[in-house]
C-alpha angles and dihedrals in degrees: 000000000000118000121264113266092239091054087055090052091048090052091052094051092044092054093048093046092047091053091048094049090049090058098035092095088070089073099031114142088227089070091058120084112255090217090075117093117262093251092051092050091052092050093049092047093048092049091050093049092050090061094059112111118215124218121250121243125189133191123194117194113207132183146106123291110291096020093118104259096141094044093049090047088056091049090048095051092044090053092051090050095046096091089052091049092050095047094048089068093059118104095207111139090218093063124070120183098211097168095043087208113166137169090242092060089046091057090051089054089050090055090055092048091050091051095053101033107029132080139169114263135176090268103035135029092210105029120170110234096195144044114264119205114191123192123192120193119209124200137177127258109240094238113118094192095058111011116189139166123247135179111262104170143020121199129184127201120190115209134177095011113190095240094162089070087076097055102018104036113189115249111271095007127101128229126250119317095242093070092056091047088052094051094044091054098047119114119236095254092050091049089052092048093054093038094244098132095116102060093157097065113094121242140172095264107041139025120235117275109261103196120075094220090057093052095055 
């Protein structure tokens, strides 16, 4: 039985934190002469901490279509961003959430990705038709007394997008969701301008709209 996705996320954070704690003594305040002024000690400690390099961890989700790769990837990223989301709500003057990276914003990004890269197939109603590569950057809080790592950036790379689905739609399968969202939101005059009044008739590029509320 494969491990739970949250246990995988815990392992990732544990490895990164262990590597950081192993190198934390490089910037320990005890190594700095107490004769220096307080401001100088803080600057030296901060500069030393900024030179620490974190290890790289990677997770590759494999499985057939409809096995839950995209959903588990979302759970994994949300778990890794949860400490950042919790700390951003604190009003402590010592903490500054520069990246403003939260799990809620991550879910909004996922909705956009699903709209432009997902489609209904014979095996999955929301199948990803591309390879998604997510990169999360972790940085250190600039607090010498209780240093910790937090997520500071989230990057997404789209690879191997199924572009032929737009011009050579597979038989019996629709195109990407975003086109149906676009047609469902058009006003009547705009539909008439682009000759899209008859959204029920089949064509080579899109399947007919199935829901009554989308046809109106």
